[in-house]
XYZ file of C-alpha atoms in Angstrom:
537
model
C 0.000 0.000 0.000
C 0.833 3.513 -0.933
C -0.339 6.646 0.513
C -0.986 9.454 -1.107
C -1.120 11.951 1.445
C 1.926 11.717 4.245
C 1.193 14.465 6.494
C 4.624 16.928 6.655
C 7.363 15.739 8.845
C 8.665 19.756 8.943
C 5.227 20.725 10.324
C 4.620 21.259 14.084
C 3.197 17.924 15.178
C 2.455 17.166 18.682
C 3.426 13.917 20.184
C 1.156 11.827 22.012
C 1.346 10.668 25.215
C 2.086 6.609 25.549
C -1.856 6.106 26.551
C -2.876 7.948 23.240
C -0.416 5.750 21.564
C -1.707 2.802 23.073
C -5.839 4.445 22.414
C -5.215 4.384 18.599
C -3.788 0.230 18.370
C -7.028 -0.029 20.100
C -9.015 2.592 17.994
C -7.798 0.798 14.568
C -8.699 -2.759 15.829
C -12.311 -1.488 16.495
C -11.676 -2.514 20.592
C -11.950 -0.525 24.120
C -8.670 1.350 24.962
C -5.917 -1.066 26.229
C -5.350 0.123 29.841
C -4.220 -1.836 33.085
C -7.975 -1.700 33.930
C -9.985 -2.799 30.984
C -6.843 -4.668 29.427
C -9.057 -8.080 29.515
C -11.539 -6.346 27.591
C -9.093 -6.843 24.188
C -10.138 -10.455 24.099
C -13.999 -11.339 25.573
C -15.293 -14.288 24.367
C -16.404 -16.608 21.904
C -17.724 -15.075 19.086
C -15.806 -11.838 18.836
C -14.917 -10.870 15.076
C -11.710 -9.037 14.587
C -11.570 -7.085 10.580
C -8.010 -8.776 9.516
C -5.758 -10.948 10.627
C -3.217 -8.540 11.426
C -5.736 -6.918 13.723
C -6.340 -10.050 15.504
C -2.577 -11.075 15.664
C -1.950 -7.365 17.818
C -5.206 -8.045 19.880
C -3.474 -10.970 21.020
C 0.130 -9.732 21.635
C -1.515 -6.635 23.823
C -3.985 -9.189 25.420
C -1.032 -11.246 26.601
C 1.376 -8.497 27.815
C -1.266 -6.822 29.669
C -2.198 -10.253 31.717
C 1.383 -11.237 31.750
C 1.731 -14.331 29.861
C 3.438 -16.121 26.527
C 1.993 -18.304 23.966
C 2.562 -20.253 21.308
C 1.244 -21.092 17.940
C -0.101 -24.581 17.096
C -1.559 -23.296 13.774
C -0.710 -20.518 12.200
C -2.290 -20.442 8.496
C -3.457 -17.844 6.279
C -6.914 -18.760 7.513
C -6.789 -20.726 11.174
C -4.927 -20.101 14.336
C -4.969 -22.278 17.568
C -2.996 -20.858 20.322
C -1.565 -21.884 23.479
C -0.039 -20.613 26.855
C 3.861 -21.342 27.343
C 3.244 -22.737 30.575
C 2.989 -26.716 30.228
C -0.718 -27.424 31.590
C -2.072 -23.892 31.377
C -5.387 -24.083 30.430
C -5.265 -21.133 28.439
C -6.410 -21.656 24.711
C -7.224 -19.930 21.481
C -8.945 -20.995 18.024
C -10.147 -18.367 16.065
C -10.583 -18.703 11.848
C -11.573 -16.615 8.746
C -14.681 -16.182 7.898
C -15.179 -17.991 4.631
C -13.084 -16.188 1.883
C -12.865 -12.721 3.570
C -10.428 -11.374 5.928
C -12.827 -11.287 9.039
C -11.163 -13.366 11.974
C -14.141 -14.853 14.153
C -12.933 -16.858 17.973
C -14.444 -19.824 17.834
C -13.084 -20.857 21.289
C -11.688 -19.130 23.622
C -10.034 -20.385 27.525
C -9.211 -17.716 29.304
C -7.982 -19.200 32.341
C -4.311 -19.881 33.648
C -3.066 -22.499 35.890
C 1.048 -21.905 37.238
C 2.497 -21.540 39.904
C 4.335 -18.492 41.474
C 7.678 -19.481 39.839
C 5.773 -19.567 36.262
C 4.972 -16.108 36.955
C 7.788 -14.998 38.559
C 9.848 -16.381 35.402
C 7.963 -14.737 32.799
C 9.689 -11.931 30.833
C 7.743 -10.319 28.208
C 8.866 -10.940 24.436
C 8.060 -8.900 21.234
C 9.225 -10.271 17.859
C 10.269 -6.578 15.702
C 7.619 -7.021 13.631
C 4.878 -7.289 16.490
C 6.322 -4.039 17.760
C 6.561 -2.859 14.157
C 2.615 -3.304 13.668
C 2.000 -1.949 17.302
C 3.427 1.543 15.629
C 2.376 1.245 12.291
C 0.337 3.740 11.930
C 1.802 6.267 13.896
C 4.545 6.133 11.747
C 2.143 6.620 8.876
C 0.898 9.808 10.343
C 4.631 10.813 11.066
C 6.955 8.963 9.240
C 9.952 11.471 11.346
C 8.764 8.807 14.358
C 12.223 8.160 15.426
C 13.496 4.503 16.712
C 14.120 6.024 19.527
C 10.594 7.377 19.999
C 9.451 3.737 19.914
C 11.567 3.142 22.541
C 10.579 5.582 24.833
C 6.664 4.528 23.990
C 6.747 1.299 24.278
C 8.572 1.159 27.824
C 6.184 3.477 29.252
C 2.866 1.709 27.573
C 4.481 -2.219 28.496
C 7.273 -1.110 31.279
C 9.605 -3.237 28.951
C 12.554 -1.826 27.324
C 14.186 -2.046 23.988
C 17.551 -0.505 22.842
C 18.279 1.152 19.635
C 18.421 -1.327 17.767
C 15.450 -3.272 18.478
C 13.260 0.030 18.169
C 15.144 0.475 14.732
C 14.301 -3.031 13.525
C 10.735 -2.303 14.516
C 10.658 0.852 12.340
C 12.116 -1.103 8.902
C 9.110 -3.520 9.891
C 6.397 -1.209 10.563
C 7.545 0.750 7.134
C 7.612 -2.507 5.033
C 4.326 -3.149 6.587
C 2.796 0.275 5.121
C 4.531 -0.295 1.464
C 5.782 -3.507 0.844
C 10.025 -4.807 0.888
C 12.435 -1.732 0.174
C 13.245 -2.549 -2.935
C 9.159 -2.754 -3.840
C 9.133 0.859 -3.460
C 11.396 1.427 -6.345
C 8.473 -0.202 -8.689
C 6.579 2.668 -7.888
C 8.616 5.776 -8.958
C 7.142 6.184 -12.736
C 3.498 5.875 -11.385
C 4.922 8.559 -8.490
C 6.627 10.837 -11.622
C 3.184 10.669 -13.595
C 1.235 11.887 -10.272
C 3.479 14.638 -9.354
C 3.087 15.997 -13.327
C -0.775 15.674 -13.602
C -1.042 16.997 -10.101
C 1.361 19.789 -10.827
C 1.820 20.996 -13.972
C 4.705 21.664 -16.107
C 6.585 19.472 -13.501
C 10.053 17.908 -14.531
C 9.534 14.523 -12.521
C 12.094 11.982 -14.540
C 13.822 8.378 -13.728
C 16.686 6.356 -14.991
C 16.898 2.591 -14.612
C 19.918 0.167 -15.651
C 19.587 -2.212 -18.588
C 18.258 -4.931 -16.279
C 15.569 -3.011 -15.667
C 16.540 -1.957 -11.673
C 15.586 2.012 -10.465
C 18.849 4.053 -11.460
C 18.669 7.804 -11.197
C 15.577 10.024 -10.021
C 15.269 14.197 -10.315
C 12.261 16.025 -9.486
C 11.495 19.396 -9.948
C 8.266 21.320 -9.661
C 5.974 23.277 -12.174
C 5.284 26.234 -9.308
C 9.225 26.379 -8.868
C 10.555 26.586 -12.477
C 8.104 29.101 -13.492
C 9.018 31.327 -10.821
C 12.685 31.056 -11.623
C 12.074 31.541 -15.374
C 10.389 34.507 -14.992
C 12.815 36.231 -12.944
C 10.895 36.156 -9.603
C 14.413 34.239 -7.919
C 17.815 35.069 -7.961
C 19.594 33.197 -10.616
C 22.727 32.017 -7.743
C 22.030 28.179 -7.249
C 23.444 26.737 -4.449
C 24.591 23.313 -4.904
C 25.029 20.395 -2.744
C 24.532 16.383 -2.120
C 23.542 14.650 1.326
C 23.252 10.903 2.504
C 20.266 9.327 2.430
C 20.111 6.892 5.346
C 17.714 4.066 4.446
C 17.911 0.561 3.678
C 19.541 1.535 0.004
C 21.556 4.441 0.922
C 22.435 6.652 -1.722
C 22.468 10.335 -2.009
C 20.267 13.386 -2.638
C 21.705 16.308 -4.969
C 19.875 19.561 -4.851
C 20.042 23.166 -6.247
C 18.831 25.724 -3.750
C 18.151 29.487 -4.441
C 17.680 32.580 -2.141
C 13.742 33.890 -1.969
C 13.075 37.463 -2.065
C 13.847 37.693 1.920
C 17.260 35.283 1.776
C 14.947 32.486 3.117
C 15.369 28.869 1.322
C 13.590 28.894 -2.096
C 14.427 24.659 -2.794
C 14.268 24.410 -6.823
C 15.225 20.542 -8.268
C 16.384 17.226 -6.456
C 17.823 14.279 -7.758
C 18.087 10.935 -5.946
C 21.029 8.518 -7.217
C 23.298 6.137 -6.165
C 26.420 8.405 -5.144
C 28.337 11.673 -6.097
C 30.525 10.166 -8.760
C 31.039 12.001 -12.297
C 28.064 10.334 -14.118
C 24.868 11.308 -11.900
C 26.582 14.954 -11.177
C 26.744 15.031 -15.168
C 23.301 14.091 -15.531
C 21.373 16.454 -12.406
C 23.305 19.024 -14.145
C 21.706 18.356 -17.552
C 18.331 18.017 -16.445
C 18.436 21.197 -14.103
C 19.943 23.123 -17.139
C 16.591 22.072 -19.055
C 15.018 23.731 -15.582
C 16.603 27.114 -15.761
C 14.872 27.559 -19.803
C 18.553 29.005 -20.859
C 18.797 31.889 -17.995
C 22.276 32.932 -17.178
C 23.375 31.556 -13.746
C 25.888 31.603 -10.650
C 26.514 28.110 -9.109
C 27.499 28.245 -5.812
C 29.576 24.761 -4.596
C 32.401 23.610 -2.613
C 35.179 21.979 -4.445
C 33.733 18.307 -5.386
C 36.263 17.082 -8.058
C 32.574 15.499 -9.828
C 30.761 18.673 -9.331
C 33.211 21.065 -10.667
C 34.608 18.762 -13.718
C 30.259 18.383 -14.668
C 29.904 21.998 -14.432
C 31.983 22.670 -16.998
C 30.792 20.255 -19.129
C 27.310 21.845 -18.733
C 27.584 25.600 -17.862
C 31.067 26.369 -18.215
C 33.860 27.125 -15.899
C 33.312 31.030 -15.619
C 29.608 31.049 -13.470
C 31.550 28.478 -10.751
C 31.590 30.364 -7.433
C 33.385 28.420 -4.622
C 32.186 28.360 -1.256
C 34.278 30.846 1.197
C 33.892 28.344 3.675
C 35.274 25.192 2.354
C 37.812 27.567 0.646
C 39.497 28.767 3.852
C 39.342 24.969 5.773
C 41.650 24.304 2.673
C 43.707 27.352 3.639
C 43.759 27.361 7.085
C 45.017 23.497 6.369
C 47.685 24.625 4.650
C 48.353 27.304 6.724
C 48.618 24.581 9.636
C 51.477 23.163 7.776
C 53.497 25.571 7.151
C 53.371 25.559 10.669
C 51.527 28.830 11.522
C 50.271 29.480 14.961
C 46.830 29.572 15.950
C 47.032 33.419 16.606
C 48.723 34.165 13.326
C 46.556 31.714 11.155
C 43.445 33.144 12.484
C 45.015 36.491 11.476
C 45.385 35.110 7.881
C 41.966 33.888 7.610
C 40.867 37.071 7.905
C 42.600 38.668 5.058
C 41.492 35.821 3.175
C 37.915 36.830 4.063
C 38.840 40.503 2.895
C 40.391 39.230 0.044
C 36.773 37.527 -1.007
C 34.923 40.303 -0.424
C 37.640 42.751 -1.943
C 35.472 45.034 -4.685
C 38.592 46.201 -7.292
C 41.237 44.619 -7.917
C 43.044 47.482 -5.973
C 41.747 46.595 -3.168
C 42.806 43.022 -3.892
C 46.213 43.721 -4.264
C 46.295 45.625 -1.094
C 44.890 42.398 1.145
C 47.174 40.057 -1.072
C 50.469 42.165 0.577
C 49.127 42.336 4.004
C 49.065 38.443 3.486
C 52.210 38.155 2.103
C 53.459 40.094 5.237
C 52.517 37.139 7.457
C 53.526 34.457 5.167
C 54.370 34.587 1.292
C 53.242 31.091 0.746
C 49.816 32.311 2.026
C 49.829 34.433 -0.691
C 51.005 32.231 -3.151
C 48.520 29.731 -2.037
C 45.941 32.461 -2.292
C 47.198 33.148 -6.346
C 47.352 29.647 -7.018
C 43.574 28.731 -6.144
C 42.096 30.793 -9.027
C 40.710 33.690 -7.504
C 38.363 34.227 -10.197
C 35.942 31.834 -8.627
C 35.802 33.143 -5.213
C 36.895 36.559 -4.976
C 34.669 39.711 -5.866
C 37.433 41.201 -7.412
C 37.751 38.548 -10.510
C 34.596 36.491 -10.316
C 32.453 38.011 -13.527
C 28.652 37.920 -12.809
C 26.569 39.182 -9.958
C 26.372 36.864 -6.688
C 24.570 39.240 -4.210
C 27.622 38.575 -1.815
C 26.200 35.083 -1.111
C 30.101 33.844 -0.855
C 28.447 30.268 0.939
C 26.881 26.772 0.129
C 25.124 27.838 4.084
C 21.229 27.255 1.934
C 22.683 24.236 0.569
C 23.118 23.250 4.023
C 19.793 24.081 5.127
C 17.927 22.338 2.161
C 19.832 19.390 4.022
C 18.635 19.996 7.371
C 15.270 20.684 5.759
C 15.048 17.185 4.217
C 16.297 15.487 7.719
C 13.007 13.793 8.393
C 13.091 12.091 5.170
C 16.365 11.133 4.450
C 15.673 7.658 6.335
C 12.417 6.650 4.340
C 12.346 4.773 1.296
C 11.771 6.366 -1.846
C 8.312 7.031 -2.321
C 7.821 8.416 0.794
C 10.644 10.734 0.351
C 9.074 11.718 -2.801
C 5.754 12.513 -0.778
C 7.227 14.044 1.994
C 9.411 16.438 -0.123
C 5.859 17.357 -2.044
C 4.029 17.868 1.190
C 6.926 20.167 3.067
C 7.632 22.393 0.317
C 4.040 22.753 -0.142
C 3.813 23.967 3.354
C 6.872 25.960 2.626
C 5.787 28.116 0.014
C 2.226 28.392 1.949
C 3.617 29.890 4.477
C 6.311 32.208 2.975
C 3.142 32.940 1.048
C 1.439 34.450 3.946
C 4.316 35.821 5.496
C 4.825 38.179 2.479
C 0.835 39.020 2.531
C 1.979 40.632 5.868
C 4.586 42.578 4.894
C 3.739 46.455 5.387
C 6.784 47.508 3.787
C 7.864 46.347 -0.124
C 10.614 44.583 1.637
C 11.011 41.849 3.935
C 12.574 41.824 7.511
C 16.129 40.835 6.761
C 16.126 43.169 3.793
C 14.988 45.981 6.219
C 17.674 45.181 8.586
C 20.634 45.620 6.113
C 19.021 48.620 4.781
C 18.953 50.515 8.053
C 22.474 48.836 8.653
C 23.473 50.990 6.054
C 21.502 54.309 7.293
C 22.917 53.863 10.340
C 26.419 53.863 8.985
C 25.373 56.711 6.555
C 25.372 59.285 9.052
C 28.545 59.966 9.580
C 29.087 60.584 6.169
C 28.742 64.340 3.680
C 28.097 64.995 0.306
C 27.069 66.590 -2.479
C 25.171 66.703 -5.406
C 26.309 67.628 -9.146
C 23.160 66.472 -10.396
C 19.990 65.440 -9.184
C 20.478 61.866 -9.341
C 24.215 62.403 -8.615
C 26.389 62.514 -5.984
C 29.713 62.498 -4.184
C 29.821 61.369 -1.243
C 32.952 61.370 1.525
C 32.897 58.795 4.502
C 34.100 58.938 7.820
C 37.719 59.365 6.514
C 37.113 61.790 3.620
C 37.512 59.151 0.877
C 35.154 60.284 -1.948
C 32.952 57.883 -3.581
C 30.886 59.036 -6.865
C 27.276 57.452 -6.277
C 24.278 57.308 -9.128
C 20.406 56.821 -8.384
C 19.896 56.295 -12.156
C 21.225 54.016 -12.802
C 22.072 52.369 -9.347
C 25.810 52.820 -8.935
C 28.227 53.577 -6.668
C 32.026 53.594 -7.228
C 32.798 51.298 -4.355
C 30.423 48.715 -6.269
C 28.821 47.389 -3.180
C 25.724 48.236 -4.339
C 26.015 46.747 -7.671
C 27.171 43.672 -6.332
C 24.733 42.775 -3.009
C 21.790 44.503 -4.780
C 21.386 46.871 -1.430
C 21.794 50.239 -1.313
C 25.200 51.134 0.083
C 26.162 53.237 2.905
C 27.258 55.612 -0.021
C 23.951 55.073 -1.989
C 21.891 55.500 1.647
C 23.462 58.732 2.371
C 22.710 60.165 -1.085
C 18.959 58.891 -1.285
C 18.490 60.644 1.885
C 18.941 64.105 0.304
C 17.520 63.191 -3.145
C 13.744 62.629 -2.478
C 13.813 58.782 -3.516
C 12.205 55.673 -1.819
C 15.426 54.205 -0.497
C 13.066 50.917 -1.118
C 12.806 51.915 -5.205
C 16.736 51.327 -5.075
C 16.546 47.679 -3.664
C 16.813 45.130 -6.690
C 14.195 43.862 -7.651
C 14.599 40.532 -7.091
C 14.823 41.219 -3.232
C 11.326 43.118 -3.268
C 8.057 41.894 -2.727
């Protein structure tokens, strides 16, 4: 079986206590709540009908650890079941069959009385097989398939005062989820009926799979109808943010995504691909198909330093729109920095020329970092010219990145997917429809809200830059013109038409600079008709 609708594992869900737990085994087998005091109540009489035989199977496990007992089968067929207590000479037996050719269990005798002694009792330790605890949590994991082993631990000692480790709760969790769809490697089966959903359902949806020559589930990459149109039309910032994850089922493999920035620098998730690892060939072919995605638009691809990544770029896109991530740029620094045998005071000192050195504007101002670093070490600065500053500096790197210098909202599309990186695939798929549904929902009403044509974080680094505008004076040799002298009488030539300022922070982050602020001030402009548009409502 196959659900359709998986409620969203990013949502706020709240967790049941253990007796709610325990209410809704009851509630799905059509019995009274199993409690201490109505626990006999599970199993009356003669008679009593049961709507499957799974149902009956978990009547009898929580009839039997609520009065304290074990049992064994004598018959266990598709259609008849006679069962027994442990104890030699109990008393205690069970027959119970299908009802002709349906699934309907009927008892059609049932003992319930015990005869052991105190040592019998005194002996007895209470036994789950995984998948009996698997079943006992089936459906809870259906409502929230982010129900962690460990959850089932915790549960299932408070409900039977009976602990399982990790493991045990894990092994019940692989049964209760090939209980809801069938083996693992069923689930694969199902991915072109899943693709053909997720295009009627939403259209103009790239939803395509690969499969070897013997037929087996290869390659997967989804991306949505609502998401490609609003890149195409310019409503998101054409800087993709690349990245790949584990997945942690029973199959493993990995997830690659491309991320983008929304209009408030919140996640805006654009195109997955599931496949079997980050090697050159399914790098080469995400790339492809999100190429198809972006309809031809020019693009900056943000990424660290995969060797498979960077050599499929330029295959696809080129080398020129590769920006590398600051981050894993200066682990690789500081690591050489480390053996040249640098200090932690002095390497930390380094690092942050390096950081000045990516943000540097001109190439000026590049120079100027480049000899402070050569000061402290010239192999730091030889490093620095031998890792191709074109794809991480400002200075060199030739198309607009809005100063987003890190893979950070690849890293959250990771965290975002947490829940779901254990499930099989089809649930993945479902989940990943189902949270970015609720995603773009609620940046939806979020923006509805907004009383200003900007969002919050915009805001903020506008009045960052007021703030810092004050100190400065100008003047005006036109009316959209201006110079304008900071805090240390360095001039700066700024233009409100179009949006320009000589230090080219404002060309570059899309945000009116503390230059540009300063000169809107005194010009009668909306500071908020000099945002870029892409970072307006």
């Amino acid at each position: 079986m196959v659900t359709d609708n998986i409620s969203s594992p990013g949502g706020t869900v709240a967790v049941p206590s253990p007796s709610q737990v325990t209410n809704s085994f009851s509630q799905e087998m059509g019995l009274v709540p199993y409690l201490p005091e109505n626990a006999n109540e599970i199993l009356t009489e003669k008679g009593q009908l049961f709507d499957s035989p799974d149902l009956f199977k978990q009547s009898v496990v929580l009839f039997a650890a609520s009065n304290k007992f074990s049992f064994n089968y004598l018959d266990n067929s598709r259609t008849y079941y006679r069962l027994v207590c442990k104890v030699v000479g109990c008393p205690w037996k069970l027959t119970a069959k299908c009802e002709g050719s349906t699934d309907l269990v009927r008892v059609i005798m049932f003992r319930n009385e015990h005869l052991y002694n105190a040592e019998d009792a005194s002996n007895y330790k209470l036994t789950f097989r995984s998948k009996q605890v698997g079943l006992l949590f089936k459906n809870r994991i259906v409502d929230k398939p982010g129900y962690l082993p460990r959850d089932i631990c915790r549960d299932f000692e408070h409900t039977f005062q009976c602990c399982l480790n990790y493991s045990q709760g894990w092994r019940a969790k692989e049964k209760a989820k090939e209980a809801i769809t069938g083996p693992p490697s069923m689930t694969f089966h199902l991915v072109p009926w899943m693709c053909r959903r997720l295009v009627e359902a939403i259209p103009n949806t790239r939803a395509i799979w690969t499969s070897t020559n013997e037929g087996k589930f290869k390659q997967l990459f989804v991306s949505y109808g609502c998401s490609i149109a609003a890149f195409r039309k310019g409503f998101l910032r054409p800087a993709l943010k690349l990245d790949a994850c584990f997945l942690t089922g029973y199959y493993r493999g990995h997830v690659l995504s491309a991320s983008t920035h929304d209009a408030d620098d919140g996640l805006y998730p654009l195109a997955y691909a599931i496949v079997s690892s980050e090697n050159d060939e399914d790098w080469l072919w995400f790339l492809i198909n999100l190429k198809e995605v972006i309809g031809g638009r020019q693009v900056v691809l943000v990424t660290d330093r995969n060797t498979s990544l960077l050599s499929s770029i330029i295959k696809v896109f080129g080398g020129d729109c590769n920006s590398w991530c600051l981050h894993h740029l200066k682990e690789n620094f500081s690591k050489f920095a480390s053996s040249k045998g640098l200090k932690a005071e002095r390497r930390n000192t380094a690092l942050k020329v390096v950081n000045d050195l990516a943000y540097a504007r001109t190439e000026d101002s590049f120079k100027y970092h480049l000899g402070k670093l050569y000061g402290i070490c010239p192999d730091l600065s030889k490093w620095v010219e031998d890792n191709n500053p074109k794809h991480w500096s400002n200075a060199f790197f030739p198309y607009k990145r809005w100063d987003k210098m890190y893979t950070n909202l690849a890293e959250c599309f990771n965290s975002w997917i947490l829940p779901l990186r254990e499930l099989d695939i089809i649930q993945f798929m479902t989940g990943h429809v189902s949270k970015t549904t609720e995603l773009l929902l609620r940046k939806h009403t979020e923006v509805r809200k907004w009383k200003l044509p900007v969002g919050k974080q915009i805001e903020d680094d506008i009045k960052k830059s007021q703030e810092y505008a004050r100190k400065f004076t100008h003047r005006n040799s036109s009316p959209t013109e201006f110079i304008v002298a900071n805090d240390t009488r360095r001039l700066y030539a700024v233009k409100l038409i179009p949006r320009s300022c000589s230090c080219l922070a404002w060309q570059m982050s899309g945000i009116p600079c503390a230059h540009a602020a300063r000169a809107i001030q005194s010009s009668g402009f909306s500071i908020y008709d000099m945002v870029d548009p892409f970072l307006k409502r």
